[in-house]
PDB file of C-alpha atoms and ligand atoms in Angstrom:
ATOM      1  CA  UNK A   1     -14.548  90.946 183.344  1.00  0.00           C
ATOM      2  CA  UNK A   2     -16.109  92.299 180.172  1.00  0.00           C
ATOM      3  CA  UNK A   3     -13.879  94.260 177.886  1.00  0.00           C
ATOM      4  CA  UNK A   4     -15.880  97.373 176.992  1.00  0.00           C
ATOM      5  CA  UNK A   5     -13.292  98.826 174.624  1.00  0.00           C
ATOM      6  CA  UNK A   6     -15.034  99.415 171.297  1.00  0.00           C
ATOM      7  CA  UNK A   7     -13.273  98.064 168.250  1.00  0.00           C
ATOM      8  CA  UNK A   8     -13.967  99.415 164.779  1.00  0.00           C
ATOM      9  CA  UNK A   9     -14.093  96.332 162.575  1.00  0.00           C
ATOM     10  CA  UNK A  10     -14.769  98.324 159.418  1.00  0.00           C
ATOM     11  CA  UNK A  11     -11.800  98.106 157.072  1.00  0.00           C
ATOM     12  CA  UNK A  12     -10.259 101.494 156.428  1.00  0.00           C
ATOM     13  CA  UNK A  13     -10.264 103.337 153.126  1.00  0.00           C
ATOM     14  CA  UNK A  14      -6.754 103.232 151.722  1.00  0.00           C
ATOM     15  CA  UNK A  15      -5.510 106.591 150.361  1.00  0.00           C
ATOM     16  CA  UNK A  16      -6.493 107.119 146.709  1.00  0.00           C
ATOM     17  CA  UNK A  17      -7.696 103.509 146.584  1.00  0.00           C
ATOM     18  CA  UNK A  18      -9.843 104.180 143.530  1.00  0.00           C
ATOM     19  CA  UNK A  19      -6.792 104.918 141.395  1.00  0.00           C
ATOM     20  CA  UNK A  20      -4.344 102.469 142.986  1.00  0.00           C
ATOM     21  CA  UNK A  21      -6.276  99.214 143.049  1.00  0.00           C
ATOM     22  CA  UNK A  22      -8.462  97.197 140.721  1.00  0.00           C
ATOM     23  CA  UNK A  23     -12.162  97.082 141.557  1.00  0.00           C
ATOM     24  CA  UNK A  24     -11.762  93.418 142.480  1.00  0.00           C
ATOM     25  CA  UNK A  25      -9.079  94.360 145.027  1.00  0.00           C
ATOM     26  CA  UNK A  26     -11.190  96.824 147.017  1.00  0.00           C
ATOM     27  CA  UNK A  27     -12.344  96.049 150.529  1.00  0.00           C
ATOM     28  CA  UNK A  28     -16.010  96.328 151.436  1.00  0.00           C
ATOM     29  CA  UNK A  29     -15.775  99.886 152.784  1.00  0.00           C
ATOM     30  CA  UNK A  30     -13.926 101.080 149.687  1.00  0.00           C
ATOM     31  CA  UNK A  31     -16.433  99.425 147.377  1.00  0.00           C
ATOM     32  CA  UNK A  32     -19.354 101.018 149.207  1.00  0.00           C
ATOM     33  CA  UNK A  33     -17.646 104.425 149.270  1.00  0.00           C
ATOM     34  CA  UNK A  34     -17.696 104.533 145.471  1.00  0.00           C
ATOM     35  CA  UNK A  35     -21.488 104.855 145.404  1.00  0.00           C
ATOM     36  CA  UNK A  36     -22.564 108.497 145.287  1.00  0.00           C
ATOM     37  CA  UNK A  37     -26.127 107.621 146.309  1.00  0.00           C
ATOM     38  CA  UNK A  38     -27.644 109.170 143.197  1.00  0.00           C
ATOM     39  CA  UNK A  39     -30.362 106.504 143.107  1.00  0.00           C
ATOM     40  CA  UNK A  40     -30.418 106.331 139.303  1.00  0.00           C
ATOM     41  CA  UNK A  41     -29.903 102.570 139.271  1.00  0.00           C
ATOM     42  CA  UNK A  42     -33.207 102.233 141.154  1.00  0.00           C
ATOM     43  CA  UNK A  43     -35.161 103.803 138.282  1.00  0.00           C
ATOM     44  CA  UNK A  44     -37.117 101.624 135.898  1.00  0.00           C
ATOM     45  CA  UNK A  45     -35.617 101.564 132.446  1.00  0.00           C
ATOM     46  CA  UNK A  46     -36.281 100.218 129.000  1.00  0.00           C
ATOM     47  CA  UNK A  47     -33.464  98.137 127.621  1.00  0.00           C
ATOM     48  CA  UNK A  48     -32.776  95.166 125.412  1.00  0.00           C
ATOM     49  CA  UNK A  49     -32.692  92.188 127.782  1.00  0.00           C
ATOM     50  CA  UNK A  50     -30.559  90.254 125.328  1.00  0.00           C
ATOM     51  CA  UNK A  51     -27.726  92.734 125.314  1.00  0.00           C
ATOM     52  CA  UNK A  52     -27.185  94.419 128.654  1.00  0.00           C
ATOM     53  CA  UNK A  53     -23.572  95.215 127.742  1.00  0.00           C
ATOM     54  CA  UNK A  54     -24.813  97.951 125.482  1.00  0.00           C
ATOM     55  CA  UNK A  55     -25.422 101.441 126.774  1.00  0.00           C
ATOM     56  CA  UNK A  56     -28.662 101.561 124.835  1.00  0.00           C
ATOM     57  CA  UNK A  57     -31.184 102.238 127.544  1.00  0.00           C
ATOM     58  CA  UNK A  58     -33.989 104.666 128.250  1.00  0.00           C
ATOM     59  CA  UNK A  59     -34.510 105.678 131.864  1.00  0.00           C
ATOM     60  CA  UNK A  60     -37.872 106.637 133.300  1.00  0.00           C
ATOM     61  CA  UNK A  61     -38.462 108.743 136.412  1.00  0.00           C
ATOM     62  CA  UNK A  62     -40.373 105.833 137.937  1.00  0.00           C
ATOM     63  CA  UNK A  63     -38.511 104.283 140.858  1.00  0.00           C
ATOM     64  CA  UNK A  64     -38.533 100.938 142.595  1.00  0.00           C
ATOM     65  CA  UNK A  65     -41.280 100.584 145.201  1.00  0.00           C
ATOM     66  CA  UNK A  66     -38.747 100.721 148.060  1.00  0.00           C
ATOM     67  CA  UNK A  67     -37.405 104.114 147.028  1.00  0.00           C
ATOM     68  CA  UNK A  68     -38.165 107.104 149.227  1.00  0.00           C
ATOM     69  CA  UNK A  69     -38.710 109.529 146.363  1.00  0.00           C
ATOM     70  CA  UNK A  70     -38.253 112.595 148.571  1.00  0.00           C
ATOM     71  CA  UNK A  71     -34.788 111.655 149.851  1.00  0.00           C
ATOM     72  CA  UNK A  72     -33.671 109.441 146.974  1.00  0.00           C
ATOM     73  CA  UNK A  73     -32.662 106.625 149.311  1.00  0.00           C
ATOM     74  CA  UNK A  74     -33.820 103.031 149.592  1.00  0.00           C
ATOM     75  CA  UNK A  75     -36.161 102.743 152.569  1.00  0.00           C
ATOM     76  CA  UNK A  76     -34.937  99.300 153.632  1.00  0.00           C
ATOM     77  CA  UNK A  77     -31.503  99.007 152.117  1.00  0.00           C
ATOM     78  CA  UNK A  78     -30.142  96.382 154.515  1.00  0.00           C
ATOM     79  CA  UNK A  79     -33.041  94.001 153.946  1.00  0.00           C
ATOM     80  CA  UNK A  80     -34.021  95.150 150.469  1.00  0.00           C
ATOM     81  CA  UNK A  81     -33.804  91.735 148.860  1.00  0.00           C
ATOM     82  CA  UNK A  82     -36.523  90.488 151.178  1.00  0.00           C
ATOM     83  CA  UNK A  83     -38.885  93.009 149.543  1.00  0.00           C
ATOM     84  CA  UNK A  84     -37.303  93.222 146.095  1.00  0.00           C
ATOM     85  CA  UNK A  85     -35.619  89.872 145.333  1.00  0.00           C
ATOM     86  CA  UNK A  86     -34.311  91.057 141.982  1.00  0.00           C
ATOM     87  CA  UNK A  87     -32.543  94.120 143.400  1.00  0.00           C
ATOM     88  CA  UNK A  88     -29.043  93.744 142.009  1.00  0.00           C
ATOM     89  CA  UNK A  89     -26.126  93.398 144.395  1.00  0.00           C
ATOM     90  CA  UNK A  90     -23.460  95.210 142.430  1.00  0.00           C
ATOM     91  CA  UNK A  91     -20.166  93.281 142.349  1.00  0.00           C
ATOM     92  CA  UNK A  92     -17.070  93.588 140.137  1.00  0.00           C
ATOM     93  CA  UNK A  93     -17.945  90.479 138.137  1.00  0.00           C
ATOM     94  CA  UNK A  94     -21.408  91.843 137.294  1.00  0.00           C
ATOM     95  CA  UNK A  95     -20.137  95.179 135.974  1.00  0.00           C
ATOM     96  CA  UNK A  96     -19.421  94.042 132.400  1.00  0.00           C
ATOM     97  CA  UNK A  97     -23.132  93.348 131.940  1.00  0.00           C
ATOM     98  CA  UNK A  98     -24.218  96.579 133.639  1.00  0.00           C
ATOM     99  CA  UNK A  99     -23.174  99.191 131.129  1.00  0.00           C
ATOM    100  CA  UNK A 100     -26.700 100.559 131.412  1.00  0.00           C
ATOM    101  CA  UNK A 101     -25.546 102.305 134.602  1.00  0.00           C
ATOM    102  CA  UNK A 102     -25.463 106.096 134.309  1.00  0.00           C
ATOM    103  CA  UNK A 103     -22.335 107.664 132.859  1.00  0.00           C
ATOM    104  CA  UNK A 104     -21.443 109.387 136.130  1.00  0.00           C
ATOM    105  CA  UNK A 105     -21.623 106.185 138.225  1.00  0.00           C
ATOM    106  CA  UNK A 106     -18.179 105.602 139.771  1.00  0.00           C
ATOM    107  CA  UNK A 107     -18.383 101.831 139.323  1.00  0.00           C
ATOM    108  CA  UNK A 108     -18.987 102.149 135.610  1.00  0.00           C
ATOM    109  CA  UNK A 109     -16.413 104.898 135.203  1.00  0.00           C
ATOM    110  CA  UNK A 110     -13.638 102.994 136.978  1.00  0.00           C
ATOM    111  CA  UNK A 111     -14.536  99.820 135.088  1.00  0.00           C
ATOM    112  CA  UNK A 112     -14.109 101.767 131.846  1.00  0.00           C
ATOM    113  CA  UNK A 113     -10.751 103.183 132.976  1.00  0.00           C
ATOM    114  CA  UNK A 114     -12.173 106.667 133.591  1.00  0.00           C
ATOM    115  CA  UNK A 115     -11.632 108.897 136.623  1.00  0.00           C
ATOM    116  CA  UNK A 116     -14.110 109.678 139.370  1.00  0.00           C
ATOM    117  CA  UNK A 117     -16.391 112.616 138.603  1.00  0.00           C
ATOM    118  CA  UNK A 118     -14.875 115.829 139.981  1.00  0.00           C
ATOM    119  CA  UNK A 119     -17.727 116.293 142.453  1.00  0.00           C
ATOM    120  CA  UNK A 120     -17.360 112.833 144.029  1.00  0.00           C
ATOM    121  CA  UNK A 121     -17.207 112.855 147.821  1.00  0.00           C
ATOM    122  CA  UNK A 122     -13.951 110.925 147.762  1.00  0.00           C
ATOM    123  CA  UNK A 123     -12.376 113.868 145.949  1.00  0.00           C
ATOM    124  CA  UNK A 124     -14.124 116.825 147.586  1.00  0.00           C
ATOM    125  CA  UNK A 125     -14.248 115.301 151.092  1.00  0.00           C
ATOM    126  CA  UNK A 126     -17.076 117.778 151.639  1.00  0.00           C
ATOM    127  CA  UNK A 127     -20.595 116.318 151.617  1.00  0.00           C
ATOM    128  CA  UNK A 128     -22.332 119.692 151.230  1.00  0.00           C
ATOM    129  CA  UNK A 129     -20.118 120.704 148.324  1.00  0.00           C
ATOM    130  CA  UNK A 130     -20.646 117.342 146.655  1.00  0.00           C
ATOM    131  CA  UNK A 131     -24.413 117.669 147.025  1.00  0.00           C
ATOM    132  CA  UNK A 132     -24.349 121.175 145.566  1.00  0.00           C
ATOM    133  CA  UNK A 133     -22.232 120.083 142.638  1.00  0.00           C
ATOM    134  CA  UNK A 134     -24.354 117.012 141.977  1.00  0.00           C
ATOM    135  CA  UNK A 135     -27.439 119.213 141.870  1.00  0.00           C
ATOM    136  CA  UNK A 136     -25.665 121.623 139.534  1.00  0.00           C
ATOM    137  CA  UNK A 137     -24.732 118.673 137.304  1.00  0.00           C
ATOM    138  CA  UNK A 138     -28.398 117.566 137.303  1.00  0.00           C
ATOM    139  CA  UNK A 139     -27.616 114.264 139.003  1.00  0.00           C
ATOM    140  CA  UNK A 140     -29.807 112.390 141.479  1.00  0.00           C
ATOM    141  CA  UNK A 141     -33.385 111.211 141.775  1.00  0.00           C
ATOM    142  CA  UNK A 142     -34.328 112.866 145.082  1.00  0.00           C
ATOM    143  CA  UNK A 143     -37.470 114.917 144.718  1.00  0.00           C
ATOM    144  CA  UNK A 144     -38.080 114.121 141.077  1.00  0.00           C
ATOM    145  CA  UNK A 145     -39.075 110.493 140.802  1.00  0.00           C
ATOM    146  CA  UNK A 146     -42.333 108.683 141.503  1.00  0.00           C
ATOM    147  CA  UNK A 147     -42.917 105.211 142.885  1.00  0.00           C
ATOM    148  CA  UNK A 148     -43.727 102.339 140.572  1.00  0.00           C
ATOM    149  CA  UNK A 149     -46.581 101.376 142.884  1.00  0.00           C
ATOM    150  CA  UNK A 150     -49.837 101.701 140.962  1.00  0.00           C
ATOM    151  CA  UNK A 151     -48.208 102.751 137.680  1.00  0.00           C
ATOM    152  CA  UNK A 152     -49.587 101.066 134.573  1.00  0.00           C
ATOM    153  CA  UNK A 153     -47.479  99.984 131.592  1.00  0.00           C
ATOM    154  CA  UNK A 154     -49.102 102.741 129.538  1.00  0.00           C
ATOM    155  CA  UNK A 155     -48.203 105.408 132.087  1.00  0.00           C
ATOM    156  CA  UNK A 156     -44.684 104.035 132.337  1.00  0.00           C
ATOM    157  CA  UNK A 157     -44.147 104.616 128.644  1.00  0.00           C
ATOM    158  CA  UNK A 158     -44.851 108.316 129.118  1.00  0.00           C
ATOM    159  CA  UNK A 159     -42.280 108.682 131.893  1.00  0.00           C
ATOM    160  CA  UNK A 160     -39.050 108.391 129.892  1.00  0.00           C
ATOM    161  CA  UNK A 161     -36.637 111.136 130.966  1.00  0.00           C
ATOM    162  CA  UNK A 162     -33.444 112.553 129.534  1.00  0.00           C
ATOM    163  CA  UNK A 163     -31.742 113.569 132.789  1.00  0.00           C
ATOM    164  CA  UNK A 164     -30.060 110.198 133.223  1.00  0.00           C
ATOM    165  CA  UNK A 165     -27.357 109.568 130.663  1.00  0.00           C
ATOM    166  CA  UNK A 166     -26.130 105.979 130.320  1.00  0.00           C
TER     167      UNK A 166
HETATM  168  S1  LIG B 201     -26.009 104.607 139.810  1.00  0.00           S
HETATM  169 FE1  LIG B 201     -24.043 104.024 140.701  1.00  0.00          FE
HETATM  170  S2  LIG B 201     -23.515 105.734 142.039  1.00  0.00           S
HETATM  171 FE2  LIG B 201     -25.707 105.940 141.604  1.00  0.00          FE
HETATM  172  S3  LIG B 201     -26.739 104.875 143.306  1.00  0.00           S
HETATM  173 FE3  LIG B 201     -26.461 103.392 141.635  1.00  0.00          FE
HETATM  174  S4  LIG B 201     -24.519 102.347 142.094  1.00  0.00           S
HETATM  175 FE4  LIG B 201     -24.573 104.234 143.324  1.00  0.00          FE
HETATM  176  S1  LIG B 202     -34.638  97.660 146.636  1.00  0.00           S
HETATM  177 FE1  LIG B 202     -33.744  99.615 147.239  1.00  0.00          FE
HETATM  178  S2  LIG B 202     -31.667  99.588 146.358  1.00  0.00           S
HETATM  179 FE2  LIG B 202     -32.856  97.969 145.325  1.00  0.00          FE
HETATM  180  S3  LIG B 202     -33.702  98.963 143.456  1.00  0.00           S
HETATM  181 FE3  LIG B 202     -35.233  99.151 145.104  1.00  0.00          FE
HETATM  182  S4  LIG B 202     -34.866 101.158 146.031  1.00  0.00           S
HETATM  183 FE4  LIG B 202     -33.030 100.598 144.864  1.00  0.00          FE
END
């Protein structure tokens, strides 16, 4: 007889995990829950390839070709590396060389010993409130980026923006 009882195999989020455990100690669900979905790391940026530890980076409003610029979400997140092989899989060991991430990014903040931003969903536990507060804080690419498809290098240089702060 087939057992039809559904089992949730997703590891649970431990209470206040972000302040109680090191990044390397988080389970998969906790790690994923840190991402606020802002989409800023999918924007094309100018930075010194030789020194990615430095927060010296200029963001453009030009996004990766897989970005849905209206919603701000990756169109094929689960299989993204099939389309964009160099899409970075963020892991704790890569963080030291990813200080180009935006200042509000929870991964960068926790790595630097800072707290989560006050509007983070893990703190508000209210998705609508978080969205409102992120908009008020001028955070997120939805509705204000364009796809890299068809953009020339010359055009790219004119698309540097100041609404992403590394
Ligand atoms: S910048 Fe950080 S919080 Fe924003 S989408 Fe990228 S990983 Fe997530
Ligand atoms: S493949 Fe998806 S997650 Fe990766 S940079 Fe592009 S839009 Fe972002």
